[in-house]
Coordinates of C-alpha atoms in Angstrom, one line a residue:
M1 CA 117.4 -79.0 160.5
S2 CA 116.8 -78.9 164.2
N3 CA 117.6 -81.9 166.5
K4 CA 114.4 -81.3 168.4
Y5 CA 112.1 -83.2 165.9
V6 CA 109.6 -85.7 167.1
L7 CA 107.8 -88.2 164.9
V8 CA 104.2 -88.1 166.0
I9 CA 102.1 -91.2 165.1
N10 CA 98.3 -91.3 165.5
S11 CA 97.2 -94.9 164.6
G12 CA 93.4 -95.1 164.1
S13 CA 91.1 -98.0 163.5
S14 CA 91.6 -97.8 159.7
S15 CA 94.1 -95.0 159.3
L16 CA 97.6 -93.8 160.4
K17 CA 98.3 -90.1 160.6
F18 CA 101.9 -89.0 161.1
A19 CA 104.0 -85.8 161.3
V20 CA 107.6 -84.9 162.0
I21 CA 107.2 -81.9 164.3
D22 CA 109.7 -79.3 165.6
S23 CA 109.1 -79.6 169.4
Q24 CA 110.1 -76.0 169.9
T25 CA 108.0 -74.2 167.3
G26 CA 105.3 -76.7 166.4
E27 CA 106.1 -76.5 162.7
A28 CA 105.8 -79.7 160.7
A29 CA 108.6 -80.7 158.4
L30 CA 106.6 -83.7 157.1
T31 CA 102.9 -84.6 157.4
G32 CA 101.1 -87.7 156.1
L33 CA 98.1 -90.0 156.2
G34 CA 97.5 -93.6 155.5
E35 CA 93.8 -94.3 155.1
C36 CA 91.2 -96.9 154.0
F37 CA 93.1 -99.7 155.7
G38 CA 91.5 -103.1 155.0
L39 CA 89.9 -101.8 151.8
E40 CA 91.1 -102.2 148.2
D41 CA 91.9 -98.5 147.9
S42 CA 94.1 -98.4 150.9
R43 CA 96.7 -95.7 150.3
M44 CA 99.2 -93.3 151.9
S45 CA 99.8 -89.7 151.1
W46 CA 102.4 -87.2 152.5
K47 CA 103.6 -83.7 152.1
Y48 CA 107.2 -82.5 152.4
Q49 CA 108.1 -78.8 151.7
G50 CA 104.9 -78.2 149.8
N51 CA 105.2 -81.3 147.6
K52 CA 102.5 -84.0 147.9
Q53 CA 102.9 -87.6 147.0
E54 CA 100.6 -90.7 147.2
V55 CA 101.1 -94.4 146.9
S56 CA 98.8 -97.5 147.3
I57 CA 99.3 -99.8 150.2
V58 CA 98.9 -103.4 148.9
G59 CA 100.0 -106.5 150.6
E60 CA 99.1 -109.6 152.6
E61 CA 100.3 -108.0 155.9
N62 CA 98.4 -105.8 158.3
H63 CA 98.1 -102.4 156.6
H64 CA 99.2 -100.6 159.7
Q65 CA 102.5 -102.6 159.6
L66 CA 102.9 -101.7 155.9
A67 CA 102.2 -98.0 156.5
V68 CA 104.8 -97.9 159.3
K69 CA 107.3 -99.6 156.9
K70 CA 106.6 -97.0 154.3
L71 CA 106.8 -94.2 156.9
V72 CA 110.4 -95.4 157.7
D73 CA 111.2 -95.2 153.9
I74 CA 109.8 -91.7 153.7
V75 CA 111.7 -90.4 156.8
N76 CA 114.9 -91.9 155.3
E77 CA 114.2 -90.5 151.8
Y78 CA 114.1 -86.9 153.2
N79 CA 117.1 -87.5 155.4
L80 CA 115.1 -86.8 158.6
T81 CA 116.2 -89.9 160.4
N82 CA 119.1 -88.3 162.3
D83 CA 117.0 -85.3 163.3
V84 CA 114.2 -87.3 165.0
I85 CA 115.0 -87.7 168.7
A86 CA 111.8 -89.4 169.9
I87 CA 108.5 -90.9 168.8
G88 CA 105.2 -89.7 170.3
H89 CA 102.0 -91.8 170.0
R90 CA 98.5 -90.5 170.4
I91 CA 96.6 -93.0 172.5
V92 CA 92.8 -92.6 172.6
H93 CA 92.0 -94.2 176.0
G94 CA 94.1 -94.5 179.1
G95 CA 91.3 -95.5 181.4
E96 CA 92.1 -94.5 185.1
K97 CA 95.5 -96.1 184.8
F98 CA 97.2 -93.3 182.8
T99 CA 96.9 -89.7 184.0
K100 CA 99.8 -88.3 182.1
T101 CA 102.3 -89.0 179.3
V102 CA 104.5 -92.0 179.9
Q103 CA 107.6 -93.6 178.2
I104 CA 106.6 -96.8 176.5
D105 CA 108.0 -100.1 177.7
Q106 CA 106.6 -103.6 177.7
Q107 CA 104.6 -103.0 180.9
V108 CA 103.1 -99.8 179.5
L109 CA 102.2 -101.7 176.3
K110 CA 100.4 -104.4 178.4
D111 CA 98.6 -101.8 180.4
I112 CA 97.4 -100.0 177.2
E113 CA 96.2 -103.4 175.9
S114 CA 94.4 -104.0 179.2
V115 CA 92.0 -101.1 178.7
K116 CA 91.2 -102.1 175.1
E117 CA 87.6 -102.9 176.1
L118 CA 87.1 -99.2 176.8
A119 CA 88.0 -98.2 173.2
P120 CA 87.5 -101.3 171.0
L121 CA 87.8 -99.4 167.7
H122 CA 91.0 -97.5 168.6
A123 CA 93.0 -99.4 171.2
P124 CA 93.9 -102.4 169.1
A125 CA 95.1 -100.0 166.3
N126 CA 97.1 -97.9 168.9
V127 CA 98.8 -101.1 170.0
I128 CA 99.6 -102.2 166.4
G129 CA 101.0 -98.7 165.7
I130 CA 103.2 -98.8 168.8
K131 CA 104.5 -102.3 168.1
A132 CA 105.3 -101.5 164.5
A133 CA 107.1 -98.3 165.5
L134 CA 109.1 -100.1 168.2
E135 CA 110.3 -102.6 165.6
A136 CA 111.0 -99.9 163.0
F137 CA 112.8 -97.5 165.4
P138 CA 114.3 -99.6 168.1
S139 CA 116.9 -97.0 169.2
L140 CA 114.5 -94.1 169.7
P141 CA 112.6 -93.4 173.0
Q142 CA 108.8 -93.7 172.4
F143 CA 106.1 -92.0 174.4
A144 CA 102.3 -92.5 174.9
V145 CA 100.2 -89.4 175.1
F146 CA 96.6 -90.1 176.2
D147 CA 93.5 -88.3 174.9
T148 CA 91.8 -89.0 178.3
A149 CA 94.6 -87.8 180.6
F150 CA 93.7 -84.1 180.7
H151 CA 90.2 -85.0 182.0
Q152 CA 91.6 -87.0 184.9
T153 CA 91.3 -83.8 187.0
M154 CA 87.5 -84.0 186.8
P155 CA 85.9 -84.2 190.3
P156 CA 83.8 -87.3 191.1
K157 CA 80.5 -85.3 190.8
A158 CA 81.4 -84.7 187.1
Y159 CA 82.7 -88.2 186.2
T160 CA 80.3 -90.4 188.2
G161 CA 77.4 -91.9 186.4
A162 CA 74.0 -92.1 188.2
I163 CA 74.0 -95.9 188.0
D164 CA 74.6 -98.8 190.3
K165 CA 78.0 -98.2 192.0
K166 CA 78.9 -101.9 191.2
L167 CA 79.2 -101.0 187.5
Y168 CA 82.0 -98.5 188.4
D169 CA 83.7 -100.8 190.9
E170 CA 83.7 -103.9 188.6
Y171 CA 83.9 -102.4 185.1
A172 CA 85.2 -98.8 185.7
I173 CA 82.1 -97.3 183.9
R174 CA 82.4 -93.6 184.3
R175 CA 82.9 -90.4 182.3
Y176 CA 86.4 -90.3 180.8
G177 CA 86.2 -87.7 178.1
F178 CA 88.3 -87.3 174.9
H179 CA 90.0 -84.6 172.8
G180 CA 92.0 -83.9 175.9
T181 CA 95.2 -83.0 174.0
S182 CA 93.2 -80.4 171.9
H183 CA 91.5 -78.9 174.9
Y184 CA 94.8 -78.7 176.8
F185 CA 96.6 -77.0 173.9
V186 CA 93.9 -74.3 173.1
S187 CA 93.4 -73.4 176.7
R188 CA 97.2 -72.7 177.0
E189 CA 97.1 -70.6 173.8
A190 CA 94.0 -68.8 175.0
A191 CA 95.7 -67.8 178.3
K192 CA 98.5 -66.2 176.3
M193 CA 95.9 -64.4 174.1
I194 CA 94.4 -62.7 177.2
N195 CA 97.8 -62.3 178.9
K196 CA 96.9 -64.2 182.1
P197 CA 98.6 -67.2 183.8
V198 CA 96.8 -70.4 182.7
D199 CA 96.3 -71.6 186.2
E200 CA 94.2 -68.5 186.9
C201 CA 92.1 -69.0 183.8
S202 CA 88.7 -70.5 183.2
F203 CA 87.5 -71.4 179.7
I204 CA 84.8 -73.3 177.9
S205 CA 86.7 -75.1 175.1
V206 CA 84.5 -76.2 172.2
H207 CA 86.2 -78.7 169.8
L208 CA 84.0 -79.1 166.8
G209 CA 85.0 -81.5 164.0
N210 CA 83.8 -84.9 162.8
G211 CA 84.1 -85.7 166.5
A212 CA 83.0 -82.9 168.8
S213 CA 83.2 -82.2 172.5
V214 CA 82.9 -79.3 175.0
C215 CA 85.2 -79.0 178.1
A216 CA 84.9 -76.8 181.2
I217 CA 88.4 -75.7 182.2
K218 CA 88.9 -74.2 185.7
D219 CA 92.3 -72.8 186.8
G220 CA 93.7 -74.5 183.7
K221 CA 92.3 -78.0 184.6
S222 CA 89.5 -80.0 183.1
V223 CA 86.5 -80.1 185.5
D224 CA 83.9 -81.5 183.1
T225 CA 83.5 -82.6 179.5
S226 CA 80.8 -83.8 177.2
M227 CA 82.1 -87.1 175.9
G228 CA 81.6 -89.9 178.3
F229 CA 82.6 -93.6 178.8
T230 CA 83.1 -93.6 175.0
P231 CA 83.3 -90.8 172.4
L232 CA 79.6 -91.5 171.5
A233 CA 78.2 -89.2 174.3
G234 CA 77.7 -85.5 174.3
L235 CA 77.3 -83.3 171.2
M236 CA 75.8 -84.4 167.9
M237 CA 78.8 -85.1 165.6
G238 CA 79.5 -86.1 161.9
T239 CA 78.0 -89.6 162.2
R240 CA 77.6 -90.0 166.0
C241 CA 74.3 -89.3 167.8
G242 CA 75.6 -87.8 171.0
D243 CA 73.4 -87.8 174.0
L244 CA 70.4 -90.2 173.6
D245 CA 67.7 -91.7 175.8
P246 CA 69.1 -95.2 176.5
G247 CA 65.6 -96.5 176.5
I248 CA 65.8 -96.2 172.7
I249 CA 68.3 -99.0 172.6
E250 CA 66.0 -101.4 174.4
F251 CA 63.1 -100.2 172.1
L252 CA 65.1 -101.1 169.0
I253 CA 66.3 -104.4 170.3
N254 CA 62.7 -105.3 171.1
K255 CA 61.9 -104.4 167.5
G256 CA 64.4 -107.1 166.4
W257 CA 67.5 -105.0 165.9
S258 CA 70.8 -106.7 166.9
A259 CA 73.0 -104.8 169.4
E260 CA 75.6 -104.6 166.5
K261 CA 73.0 -102.9 164.2
V262 CA 72.0 -100.5 166.9
F263 CA 75.5 -99.3 167.7
D264 CA 76.5 -99.2 164.1
T265 CA 73.6 -96.8 163.5
L266 CA 74.4 -94.7 166.5
N267 CA 78.1 -94.5 165.7
K268 CA 78.2 -94.4 161.9
K269 CA 74.8 -93.4 160.5
S270 CA 73.6 -90.6 162.9
G271 CA 74.7 -87.0 163.6
F272 CA 74.9 -84.7 160.6
L273 CA 74.6 -87.7 158.3
G274 CA 71.5 -89.1 160.0
V275 CA 69.6 -85.9 160.5
S276 CA 70.4 -84.4 157.1
G277 CA 70.0 -87.7 155.2
L278 CA 72.8 -86.3 153.0
T279 CA 76.3 -86.1 154.4
S280 CA 78.4 -86.2 157.6
D281 CA 80.5 -83.2 156.4
A282 CA 79.4 -79.9 157.8
R283 CA 80.5 -78.1 154.6
G284 CA 78.1 -80.2 152.6
V285 CA 75.3 -79.6 155.1
L286 CA 75.8 -75.8 154.8
E287 CA 75.9 -75.9 151.0
A288 CA 72.7 -78.0 150.9
M289 CA 71.0 -75.7 153.5
E290 CA 71.7 -72.6 151.2
E291 CA 70.0 -74.5 148.4
G292 CA 66.9 -75.0 150.6
H293 CA 67.4 -78.6 151.7
E294 CA 65.1 -79.1 154.7
G295 CA 67.1 -82.0 156.2
A296 CA 70.4 -80.0 156.0
K297 CA 68.6 -77.0 157.6
L298 CA 67.4 -79.2 160.5
A299 CA 70.9 -80.8 161.0
F300 CA 72.4 -77.2 161.3
Q301 CA 69.7 -76.2 163.8
V302 CA 70.0 -79.3 165.9
F303 CA 73.8 -79.1 166.0
T304 CA 74.1 -75.4 166.8
Y305 CA 71.4 -75.6 169.4
R306 CA 73.0 -78.5 171.2
V307 CA 76.4 -76.9 171.3
A308 CA 75.0 -73.7 172.7
K309 CA 73.1 -75.7 175.4
Y310 CA 76.2 -77.4 176.5
I311 CA 78.2 -74.1 176.6
G312 CA 75.4 -72.6 178.8
S313 CA 75.3 -75.6 181.1
Y314 CA 79.1 -75.6 181.6
M315 CA 79.0 -72.1 183.1
V316 CA 77.7 -73.9 186.2
A317 CA 81.0 -75.7 186.6
L318 CA 83.0 -72.4 186.8
D319 CA 83.3 -69.5 189.2
N320 CA 84.1 -67.1 186.3
L321 CA 84.7 -67.4 182.6
D322 CA 87.6 -65.8 180.7
G323 CA 86.4 -66.9 177.3
I324 CA 84.7 -69.5 175.1
I325 CA 87.2 -71.1 172.7
F326 CA 86.2 -72.5 169.3
T327 CA 88.6 -75.1 167.7
G328 CA 88.6 -78.2 165.5
G329 CA 87.9 -78.3 161.8
I330 CA 84.3 -76.9 162.1
G331 CA 85.1 -74.6 165.1
E332 CA 88.0 -73.0 163.3
N333 CA 86.5 -72.6 159.9
S334 CA 82.7 -72.5 159.9
L335 CA 81.4 -69.0 160.1
P336 CA 77.7 -69.8 160.0
I337 CA 77.9 -72.3 162.8
R338 CA 79.9 -70.0 165.1
S339 CA 77.5 -67.1 164.4
E340 CA 74.5 -69.2 165.2
I341 CA 76.0 -70.5 168.4
L342 CA 76.9 -67.0 169.6
N343 CA 73.3 -65.9 168.6
Y344 CA 71.9 -68.5 171.0
L345 CA 74.2 -67.1 173.8
K346 CA 72.7 -63.6 173.6
I347 CA 71.1 -64.1 177.0
F348 CA 74.6 -64.3 178.5
G349 CA 75.6 -61.0 176.8
Y350 CA 77.6 -62.4 173.8
K351 CA 77.8 -60.2 170.8
E352 CA 79.5 -61.3 167.6
N353 CA 82.0 -59.0 165.9
A354 CA 81.1 -60.1 162.3
Q355 CA 84.3 -58.9 160.7
A356 CA 86.6 -60.4 163.4
D357 CA 84.7 -63.6 163.1
A358 CA 85.1 -63.7 159.3
D359 CA 88.8 -63.0 159.7
A360 CA 89.4 -65.8 162.2
R361 CA 89.3 -68.7 159.8
F362 CA 91.6 -70.9 157.8
G363 CA 94.4 -71.0 160.4
E364 CA 93.9 -67.5 161.8
E365 CA 93.2 -67.0 165.5
G366 CA 91.4 -64.1 167.2
I367 CA 88.7 -62.8 169.5
I368 CA 85.4 -62.8 167.6
T369 CA 83.2 -60.8 170.0
T370 CA 82.7 -57.1 170.4
E371 CA 84.5 -55.1 173.1
D372 CA 81.3 -54.8 175.2
S373 CA 80.7 -58.6 175.1
P374 CA 82.1 -61.4 177.1
V375 CA 85.0 -63.0 175.2
A376 CA 84.7 -65.7 172.6
M377 CA 87.7 -66.6 170.5
V378 CA 89.0 -69.0 167.8
I379 CA 92.3 -70.9 168.3
P380 CA 93.5 -73.5 165.8
T381 CA 94.4 -76.7 167.6
N382 CA 97.7 -78.4 167.3
E383 CA 97.6 -81.8 169.0
E384 CA 100.7 -83.0 167.3
F385 CA 102.7 -80.1 168.9
V386 CA 101.5 -81.1 172.4
I387 CA 102.5 -84.7 171.8
A388 CA 106.0 -83.6 170.6
Q389 CA 106.4 -81.2 173.5
E390 CA 105.4 -83.8 176.1
S391 CA 107.7 -86.4 174.6
V392 CA 110.7 -84.1 174.7
A393 CA 109.8 -82.9 178.3
L394 CA 109.9 -86.5 179.5
M395 CA 113.2 -87.1 177.8
K396 CA 114.7 -84.3 179.9

């Protein structure tokens, strides 16, 4: 075993993902997931050297606490304890306070708690995960890596909302953006692929998964991104609506809807699920579309059209474009969705290499356009690797 292993913890609102990552290679010695916290079927599964195990998480305590306790047992069981040199936490929202990775102390913990209004679903869970890990691993240095940090290089023209300036001054309402760790990672890998220094590269990074966002990257830095003050803005997603006329909110409230019902619908019952009427999973939508389901067909069309529109609009933010990067669960694996998006981009000269596109799936990377086309590529993301690397870099 290497002594460069970092335990990466991603504590979500009802889940806890974890991995023990080699900070030099990005390979995972152990991966796991605790899910359905707060429900009767709360459980935890993990994989070590190809072997998968699962247990139920039952108890009076907070399930995040129980999951971290079980995680300690798992790390000890596989004799990984002495090989782990740090713990890295994925933190969804850093507000304007955090522009880079920081080592966690009591002040940092307070500062993370202070921006919880900006991410009410994720921030409390992030804090619970940190506190549980500090208690479980008191001797290890722990670091916070922020999803919003990469986007802190956006210029004011990109992050400023066209609203009363008092709303920014008093409440810090602006565009923050998310998926920053993913966009950061794939842009660095893309620069290697085209053999060019990253600070001389410009990309449009397209992270498509249950959550989805586009990022314009100029000279290696984020200059615009589609998610906003919250992760609800931008692209249509699995269950989130993406961009929407805010007048609809007033209309529904005037119809007697509560604010809670409105935002529950926009966050959890929209996107693929809402448009198709079937499922939030892109694979299910594609299967139903092949069987002739009209709702699934429309969901496919709305999603691909909106992604292509965002890509086209983000060319405005750049002086040149070295490539479009597809990543995330859908971006890495869904051939029909990538093909349709490239088809919409024909006006810009994009031509799909069908065989290369088919080959660049299920963990494989590659350029998926023809030689006489501008470049589009697929790069599998590895956010855990970034968190591990940044944690070790700060230790040094």
